[in-house]
Tab-separated table of C-alpha atoms in Angstrom:
chain	number	residue	atom	x	y	z
F	1	MET	CA	57.297	71.631	-43.980
F	2	ARG	CA	58.292	73.535	-40.825
F	3	SER	CA	61.446	72.637	-38.922
F	4	PHE	CA	62.622	73.571	-35.446
F	5	LEU	CA	66.160	73.954	-34.135
F	6	CYS	CA	66.350	74.347	-30.364
F	7	LEU	CA	69.264	76.012	-28.604
F	8	VAL	CA	69.534	74.776	-25.024
F	9	ALA	CA	71.281	77.147	-22.634
F	10	VAL	CA	72.875	75.612	-19.605
F	11	LEU	CA	71.673	78.623	-17.674
F	12	SER	CA	67.966	77.830	-17.572
F	13	THR	CA	65.511	77.562	-20.484
F	14	THR	CA	65.360	76.796	-24.168
F	15	GLY	CA	65.124	79.221	-27.111
F	16	CYS	CA	63.967	77.979	-30.528
F	17	LEU	CA	64.923	79.058	-34.016
F	18	LEU	CA	62.088	78.632	-36.534
F	19	TRP	CA	62.237	78.698	-40.302
F	20	ASP	CA	60.316	77.592	-43.385
F	21	SER	CA	62.077	74.876	-45.349
F	22	GLY	CA	61.899	74.844	-49.117
F	23	SER	CA	60.221	78.272	-49.376
F	24	GLN	CA	60.170	79.736	-52.893
F	25	SER	CA	59.110	82.942	-54.540
F	26	SER	CA	59.235	84.649	-57.924
F	27	VAL	CA	60.405	88.261	-58.153
F	28	ASN	CA	60.472	90.413	-61.298
F	29	GLY	CA	60.025	87.330	-63.451
F	30	LEU	CA	63.130	85.599	-62.024
F	31	ASP	CA	62.512	82.325	-60.216
F	32	GLY	CA	63.622	81.951	-56.635
F	33	GLY	CA	64.367	78.612	-55.077
F	34	SER	CA	65.903	76.565	-52.313
F	35	LEU	CA	69.526	75.463	-52.221
F	36	GLY	CA	69.738	72.366	-50.069
F	37	GLY	CA	66.125	72.367	-48.917
F	38	SER	CA	66.162	74.165	-45.560
F	39	GLY	CA	67.975	76.787	-43.557
F	40	GLY	CA	67.661	78.501	-40.245
F	41	GLY	CA	67.740	81.820	-38.484
F	42	CYS	CA	65.967	83.749	-35.760
F	43	GLY	CA	64.588	87.033	-37.029
F	44	GLY	CA	62.231	88.511	-39.597
F	45	ALA	CA	58.892	86.684	-39.699
F	46	ALA	CA	60.239	83.975	-37.421
F	47	THR	CA	60.788	86.193	-34.393
F	48	SER	CA	57.173	85.898	-33.225
F	49	SER	CA	57.806	82.181	-32.581
F	50	CYS	CA	61.209	82.624	-30.903
F	51	ALA	CA	61.056	82.781	-27.143
F	52	GLY	CA	64.706	83.773	-26.863
F	53	VAL	CA	67.301	82.465	-24.425
F	54	SER	CA	66.713	83.270	-20.784
F	55	LEU	CA	69.877	84.687	-19.183
F	56	GLU	CA	69.068	84.868	-15.498
F	57	ALA	CA	72.188	83.445	-13.859
F	58	SER	CA	75.930	83.325	-14.404
F	59	GLY	CA	77.177	80.345	-16.377
F	60	ALA	CA	78.532	79.071	-19.671
F	61	LEU	CA	76.931	79.537	-23.085
F	62	ASP	CA	78.905	77.983	-25.912
F	63	LEU	CA	77.901	79.164	-29.389
F	64	GLU	CA	78.596	78.026	-32.923
F	65	VAL	CA	78.299	79.624	-36.358
F	66	LYS	CA	78.257	77.496	-39.500
F	67	ARG	CA	80.062	78.229	-42.762
F	68	LEU	CA	78.846	77.205	-46.198
F	69	ALA	CA	80.411	77.904	-49.596
F	70	LEU	CA	78.475	79.081	-52.637
F	71	SER	CA	79.962	79.395	-56.094
F	72	GLY	CA	78.634	79.962	-59.576
F	73	ARG	CA	78.732	82.009	-62.735
F	74	VAL	CA	76.941	85.282	-63.517
F	75	THR	CA	75.640	85.838	-67.050
F	76	LEU	CA	73.864	88.651	-68.879
F	77	ASN	CA	70.828	87.435	-70.805
F	78	GLY	CA	72.464	84.021	-70.960
F	79	GLY	CA	75.790	85.305	-72.302
F	80	PRO	CA	79.096	86.476	-70.803
F	81	LEU	CA	79.361	89.767	-68.964
F	82	PRO	CA	80.892	92.586	-71.028
F	83	ASP	CA	84.182	94.179	-70.032
F	84	VAL	CA	83.738	97.685	-68.616
F	85	ALA	CA	86.300	100.119	-67.270
F	86	ALA	CA	84.473	101.223	-64.141
F	87	GLY	CA	83.314	97.824	-62.835
F	88	ARG	CA	80.377	95.548	-63.507
F	89	GLY	CA	78.627	95.967	-60.179
F	90	ARG	CA	78.157	93.540	-57.326
F	91	LEU	CA	76.134	90.562	-56.196
F	92	VAL	CA	74.501	91.095	-52.813
F	93	PHE	CA	73.534	88.270	-50.457
F	94	GLU	CA	71.260	89.943	-47.911
F	95	ARG	CA	69.824	88.342	-44.788
F	96	ALA	CA	66.638	90.176	-43.880
F	97	ASP	CA	66.479	88.587	-40.411
F	98	ILE	CA	69.605	90.315	-39.057
F	99	GLY	CA	70.003	93.121	-41.602
F	100	GLU	CA	73.394	91.969	-42.847
F	101	ALA	CA	74.612	91.764	-46.443
F	102	VAL	CA	77.613	90.195	-48.195
F	103	ARG	CA	78.791	91.980	-51.360
F	104	VAL	CA	80.645	90.141	-54.112
F	105	PRO	CA	82.351	92.348	-56.761
F	106	LEU	CA	81.868	91.265	-60.372
F	107	ARG	CA	85.132	92.985	-61.316
F	108	SER	CA	85.535	94.965	-64.528
F	109	SER	CA	86.698	92.321	-67.000
F	110	GLY	CA	87.402	88.651	-67.485
F	111	GLY	CA	85.332	85.735	-66.294
F	112	SER	CA	82.258	86.138	-64.137
F	113	ALA	CA	82.707	83.205	-61.761
F	114	TYR	CA	82.269	83.969	-58.070
F	115	ALA	CA	82.713	82.189	-54.741
F	116	VAL	CA	81.463	83.333	-51.346
F	117	SER	CA	81.218	81.989	-47.803
F	118	VAL	CA	77.889	82.383	-46.004
F	119	SER	CA	76.073	80.955	-43.028
F	120	PRO	CA	72.878	78.905	-43.360
F	121	GLY	CA	69.690	80.896	-43.784
F	122	GLU	CA	67.355	82.663	-46.193
F	123	TYR	CA	68.925	85.234	-48.497
F	124	LEU	CA	67.797	87.887	-50.933
F	125	VAL	CA	70.233	87.659	-53.831
F	126	ALA	CA	70.357	90.981	-55.686
F	127	TYR	CA	72.305	92.831	-58.350
F	128	GLU	CA	73.808	96.175	-57.316
F	129	PRO	CA	75.135	98.715	-59.862
F	130	GLN	CA	78.741	99.796	-59.491
F	131	ASP	CA	77.952	103.361	-58.356
F	132	ALA	CA	74.929	102.636	-56.143
F	133	ALA	CA	75.161	102.956	-52.355
F	134	ASN	CA	73.026	99.807	-52.109
F	135	TRP	CA	70.840	97.776	-54.473
F	136	ARG	CA	67.723	99.800	-53.591
F	137	ALA	CA	69.407	103.173	-54.150
F	138	THR	CA	69.816	105.498	-57.154
F	139	SER	CA	72.329	104.783	-59.909
F	140	ASP	CA	73.724	107.191	-62.499
F	141	GLY	CA	75.142	104.348	-64.570
F	142	CYS	CA	72.869	105.309	-67.481
F	143	ALA	CA	73.459	109.063	-67.171
F	144	ALA	CA	76.443	109.063	-69.544
F	145	PRO	CA	75.831	109.354	-73.311
F	146	GLY	CA	75.133	106.093	-75.111
F	147	LEU	CA	73.776	102.785	-73.868
F	148	ALA	CA	75.351	101.384	-70.693
F	149	ALA	CA	76.906	97.928	-71.024
F	150	MET	CA	75.593	96.811	-67.619
F	151	PRO	CA	72.142	97.453	-66.098
F	152	CYS	CA	71.961	100.707	-64.149
F	153	VAL	CA	69.285	99.678	-61.670
F	154	GLY	CA	69.545	97.361	-58.690
F	155	GLY	CA	67.049	94.573	-58.214
F	156	LEU	CA	66.250	91.233	-56.664
F	157	LEU	CA	67.399	88.201	-58.668
F	158	GLN	CA	66.411	85.316	-56.416
F	159	ARG	CA	65.275	84.495	-52.900
F	160	VAL	CA	67.104	81.361	-51.757
F	161	THR	CA	67.305	79.275	-48.611
F	162	VAL	CA	70.848	77.969	-48.099
F	163	SER	CA	71.530	74.921	-45.922
F	164	THR	CA	74.404	73.207	-47.772
F	165	SER	CA	77.356	74.283	-49.861
F	166	GLY	CA	76.732	74.181	-53.585
F	167	ALA	CA	76.416	75.958	-56.921
F	168	LEU	CA	74.182	78.916	-57.673
F	169	ASP	CA	74.373	80.326	-61.195
F	170	LEU	CA	72.700	83.699	-61.753
F	171	ASP	CA	71.490	85.376	-64.946
F	172	LEU	CA	70.858	89.114	-65.241
F	173	GLN	CA	67.797	89.359	-67.473
F	174	THR	CA	67.714	92.866	-68.900
F	175	VAL	CA	66.078	95.181	-71.425
F	176	GLN	CA	67.512	98.078	-73.417
F	177	MET	CA	65.024	100.909	-73.756
F	178	THR	CA	65.240	104.072	-75.846
F	179	GLY	CA	62.858	106.961	-76.311
F	180	ARG	CA	62.242	110.625	-76.969
F	181	VAL	CA	60.714	113.294	-74.748
F	182	THR	CA	58.290	115.935	-75.984
F	183	VAL	CA	56.332	118.722	-74.299
F	184	ASN	CA	52.699	118.935	-75.391
F	185	GLY	CA	53.645	116.853	-78.426
F	186	ALA	CA	56.439	119.181	-79.583
F	187	MET	CA	60.209	119.393	-79.150
F	188	PRO	CA	61.062	120.747	-75.684
F	189	PRO	CA	62.009	124.429	-75.606
F	190	ASP	CA	65.594	125.511	-75.111
F	191	ALA	CA	66.590	126.518	-71.595
F	192	PRO	CA	69.550	128.180	-69.825
F	193	GLY	CA	70.532	124.816	-68.308
F	194	ASN	CA	69.702	121.120	-68.153
F	195	ARG	CA	66.014	120.517	-68.890
F	196	GLY	CA	65.596	117.410	-66.732
F	197	VAL	CA	65.951	113.626	-66.663
F	198	VAL	CA	63.780	110.510	-66.812
F	199	LEU	CA	63.684	108.303	-63.693
F	200	PHE	CA	63.006	104.546	-63.726
F	201	ALA	CA	62.035	103.088	-60.327
F	202	LEU	CA	61.986	99.280	-60.256
F	203	ALA	CA	59.293	97.776	-58.019
F	204	GLY	CA	61.074	96.429	-54.953
F	205	GLY	CA	64.445	97.597	-56.285
F	206	GLY	CA	66.471	100.679	-57.082
F	207	LEU	CA	66.174	103.753	-59.253
F	208	ALA	CA	67.963	104.604	-62.514
F	209	ARG	CA	68.534	108.099	-63.844
F	210	SER	CA	68.683	108.718	-67.604
F	211	GLN	CA	71.012	111.008	-69.517
F	212	PRO	CA	70.327	114.719	-68.852
F	213	PHE	CA	68.137	116.356	-71.491
F	214	GLY	CA	70.687	119.101	-72.128
F	215	ASN	CA	69.773	122.726	-72.691
F	216	ALA	CA	68.797	122.728	-76.387
F	217	GLY	CA	67.433	120.602	-79.214
F	218	ALA	CA	65.518	117.348	-79.323
F	219	VAL	CA	65.596	115.091	-76.238
F	220	SER	CA	66.320	111.370	-76.414
F	221	TRP	CA	67.461	108.830	-73.848
F	222	ALA	CA	68.695	105.223	-73.660
F	223	VAL	CA	68.809	103.027	-70.554
F	224	HIS	CA	69.837	99.442	-69.735
F	225	LEU	CA	67.568	97.979	-67.039
F	226	LEU	CA	66.723	94.734	-65.296
F	227	LYS	CA	63.428	93.309	-66.507
F	228	GLY	CA	60.531	94.199	-64.256
F	229	ARG	CA	57.737	96.625	-63.411
F	230	TYR	CA	58.660	100.298	-63.291
F	231	ALA	CA	57.311	103.692	-62.365
F	232	VAL	CA	58.608	106.052	-65.067
F	233	SER	CA	58.906	109.678	-63.933
F	234	TYR	CA	60.085	113.091	-65.056
F	235	ASP	CA	62.323	115.224	-62.852
F	236	SER	CA	63.106	118.832	-63.749
F	237	GLN	CA	66.320	118.898	-61.660
F	238	GLN	CA	65.395	122.491	-60.747
F	239	ARG	CA	65.930	123.189	-57.024
F	240	PRO	CA	64.215	125.696	-56.739
F	241	CYS	CA	62.472	126.468	-60.020
F	242	ALA	CA	63.694	129.694	-61.584
F	243	ARG	CA	61.204	132.303	-62.736
F	244	ASP	CA	60.091	131.778	-66.365
F	245	TRP	CA	61.821	128.385	-66.542
F	246	PRO	CA	60.509	127.007	-69.864
F	247	MET	CA	60.130	123.354	-68.756
F	248	PRO	CA	57.734	121.886	-66.164
F	249	CYS	CA	59.169	122.367	-62.679
F	250	ASN	CA	57.880	119.044	-61.254
F	251	GLN	CA	60.176	116.731	-59.319
F	252	GLY	CA	59.690	112.967	-59.604
F	253	ALA	CA	56.385	113.358	-61.468
F	254	VAL	CA	55.045	109.929	-62.453
F	255	LEU	CA	54.289	109.629	-66.168
F	256	LEU	CA	53.738	105.853	-66.262
F	257	GLY	CA	52.996	103.782	-63.175
F	258	GLY	CA	53.291	99.984	-63.178
F	259	GLN	CA	54.963	99.898	-66.602
F	260	GLU	CA	56.090	96.362	-67.445
F	261	LEU	CA	59.455	96.336	-69.220
F	262	GLN	CA	60.005	92.745	-70.322
F	263	ALA	CA	61.415	93.263	-73.839
F	264	SER	CA	63.782	95.824	-75.345
F	265	GLY	CA	62.127	98.562	-77.361
F	266	VAL	CA	61.062	102.187	-77.690
F	267	LEU	CA	59.149	104.145	-75.049
F	268	ASP	CA	58.428	107.748	-76.059
F	269	LEU	CA	57.249	110.124	-73.317
F	270	ASP	CA	55.206	113.331	-73.566
F	271	LEU	CA	54.990	115.983	-70.845
F	272	PRO	CA	51.492	117.559	-70.783
F	273	ALA	CA	52.294	121.024	-69.455
F	274	VAL	CA	50.523	124.297	-68.652
F	275	GLN	CA	51.919	127.739	-67.842
F	276	LEU	CA	50.861	129.689	-64.743
F	277	ARG	CA	51.356	133.367	-64.038
F	278	GLY	CA	50.142	135.226	-61.001
F	279	VAL	CA	50.689	137.540	-58.069
F	280	LEU	CA	50.732	136.797	-54.348
F	281	ARG	CA	49.048	139.476	-52.191
F	282	GLN	CA	48.736	139.988	-48.455
F	283	ASN	CA	45.326	141.144	-47.188
F	284	GLY	CA	44.443	142.101	-50.762
F	285	GLN	CA	47.468	144.394	-51.110
F	286	ALA	CA	50.903	144.046	-52.665
F	287	LEU	CA	53.409	142.453	-50.330
F	288	PRO	CA	55.302	145.013	-48.243
F	289	TRP	CA	58.991	145.291	-48.969
F	290	ALA	CA	61.213	142.822	-47.163
F	291	ALA	CA	64.727	141.615	-47.762
F	292	GLN	CA	63.271	138.081	-47.860
F	293	SER	CA	59.721	137.637	-49.103
F	294	GLY	CA	59.265	133.866	-49.123
F	295	GLN	CA	58.403	131.545	-52.003
F	296	LEU	CA	55.600	129.325	-53.309
F	297	GLU	CA	55.420	125.532	-53.025
F	298	PHE	CA	53.375	123.489	-55.520
F	299	THR	CA	52.488	119.836	-54.861
F	300	ARG	CA	50.763	117.647	-57.419
F	301	ARG	CA	48.608	115.001	-55.761
F	302	GLY	CA	50.706	112.044	-54.617
F	303	GLU	CA	54.058	113.541	-55.630
F	304	SER	CA	56.956	115.516	-54.186
F	305	PRO	CA	56.557	119.299	-53.853
F	306	PHE	CA	58.673	121.848	-55.683
F	307	LEU	CA	59.487	125.436	-54.757
F	308	THR	CA	59.612	128.563	-56.871
F	309	ALA	CA	62.597	130.869	-56.521
F	310	PRO	CA	62.242	133.267	-53.558
F	311	PHE	CA	60.408	136.491	-54.264
F	312	ALA	CA	62.756	139.443	-54.622
F	313	SER	CA	62.222	142.562	-52.479
F	314	GLY	CA	58.463	142.121	-52.175
F	315	ALA	CA	57.825	141.678	-55.928
F	316	ALA	CA	55.516	138.683	-55.459
F	317	ASP	CA	54.664	137.817	-59.050
F	318	TYR	CA	55.561	134.412	-60.488
F	319	SER	CA	55.664	132.600	-63.832
F	320	LEU	CA	56.216	128.873	-64.260
F	321	TRP	CA	55.362	125.728	-66.220
F	322	LEU	CA	54.061	122.568	-64.550
F	323	LEU	CA	52.492	119.260	-65.523
F	324	LYS	CA	48.729	119.105	-65.718
F	325	GLY	CA	47.049	117.784	-62.578
F	326	ARG	CA	45.542	118.677	-59.201
F	327	TYR	CA	47.774	120.765	-56.927
F	328	THR	CA	47.924	122.308	-53.515
F	329	THR	CA	49.859	125.576	-53.245
F	330	VAL	CA	51.472	126.807	-50.044
F	331	TYR	CA	53.153	130.126	-49.307
F	332	ARG	CA	56.415	129.402	-47.492
F	333	ALA	CA	57.219	132.514	-45.491
F	334	ALA	CA	60.658	133.880	-44.699
F	335	SER	CA	60.629	133.615	-40.910
F	336	ALA	CA	63.895	135.557	-40.707
F	337	ASN	CA	61.818	138.725	-41.082
F	338	CYS	CA	60.555	138.333	-37.506
F	339	ASP	CA	62.843	139.345	-34.652
F	340	GLY	CA	60.293	138.793	-31.882
F	341	LEU	CA	60.429	142.437	-30.794
F	342	THR	CA	57.974	144.011	-33.230
F	343	ALA	CA	55.332	142.525	-35.521
F	344	ALA	CA	56.767	142.508	-39.027
F	345	ASP	CA	54.783	144.018	-41.903
F	346	LEU	CA	55.018	140.668	-43.747
F	347	THR	CA	53.630	137.470	-42.222
F	348	CYS	CA	56.288	135.192	-40.762
F	349	ALA	CA	54.101	132.094	-40.975
F	350	GLY	CA	53.335	130.334	-44.235
F	351	ALA	CA	49.885	129.103	-45.171
F	352	PRO	CA	47.975	127.204	-47.870
F	353	VAL	CA	46.872	129.652	-50.562
F	354	ALA	CA	45.163	127.393	-53.141
F	355	GLY	CA	43.735	123.869	-53.344
F	356	CYS	CA	43.931	123.345	-49.587
F	357	PRO	CA	44.455	119.692	-48.675
């Protein structure tokens, strides 16, 4: 059923606010619904039907905003929220039509009842981790050793249309996942520093970062996530990638796309890697000496690029590990070599050197 609310301006014409009453959706396996049946607002999908208010002459325009009260209890898989020292995150009531959000802290301990004042309209109700800038951003809540007590990824819980005050209980349905990481089926090699992390990107939500792999020994991880569909990726954390780094240098490389995580369990990950060695030449000759000699950029199809460490004093040989796949390779020149007065011996402009797009 569609409803219309018309705002009549004493100045001249009428502007109408249009909304869908009783709209429902299901996101990440959590049912959305309608609280009170209908709500209103001008924005989002409704703006194409809103003519606006014509302001062509001086006059009076009285306006009114409505207040409604929502209250409820937040649970974790049907049970009480655990006590945590750093905070249990926030509920977010976001209005897509005007880009405004109300954040409700879940505190760090005690009961999980909440109460909030809102205006009528359609809201995205989301969970936001304590350390996240917003519910679609990255959280490091699972980066500490052990299994986090609260989910470390933000996500949509319900889509609701609010037109009356009332109760809205919310349940955080989560999974606890553990796993090991191998390289070509074997324990990852030791390295001078952290060997990377696993990233979990929730469809329509935020991103969680696992515990760092460390610099030696077997690699295992444990994360606490909202149920849903995830892209699971590997990130080397190398910016840029040092010469002879023993782990793949890829950044945000997708290992599993569209992975449904609906039940707690084990998810082992293997990094299929190859080693590349080579030399960059200019016009078939070794690069001429230069204080800055540029670097190489590798991009696996559909993913973020990564850079090798800059070449040192014209020694343009490289050695690196990367995940198997199709790549383009670009030479990124050091433009500082060109002063505009004389043509430098080394090109100042980068160029594709392999697998041109």
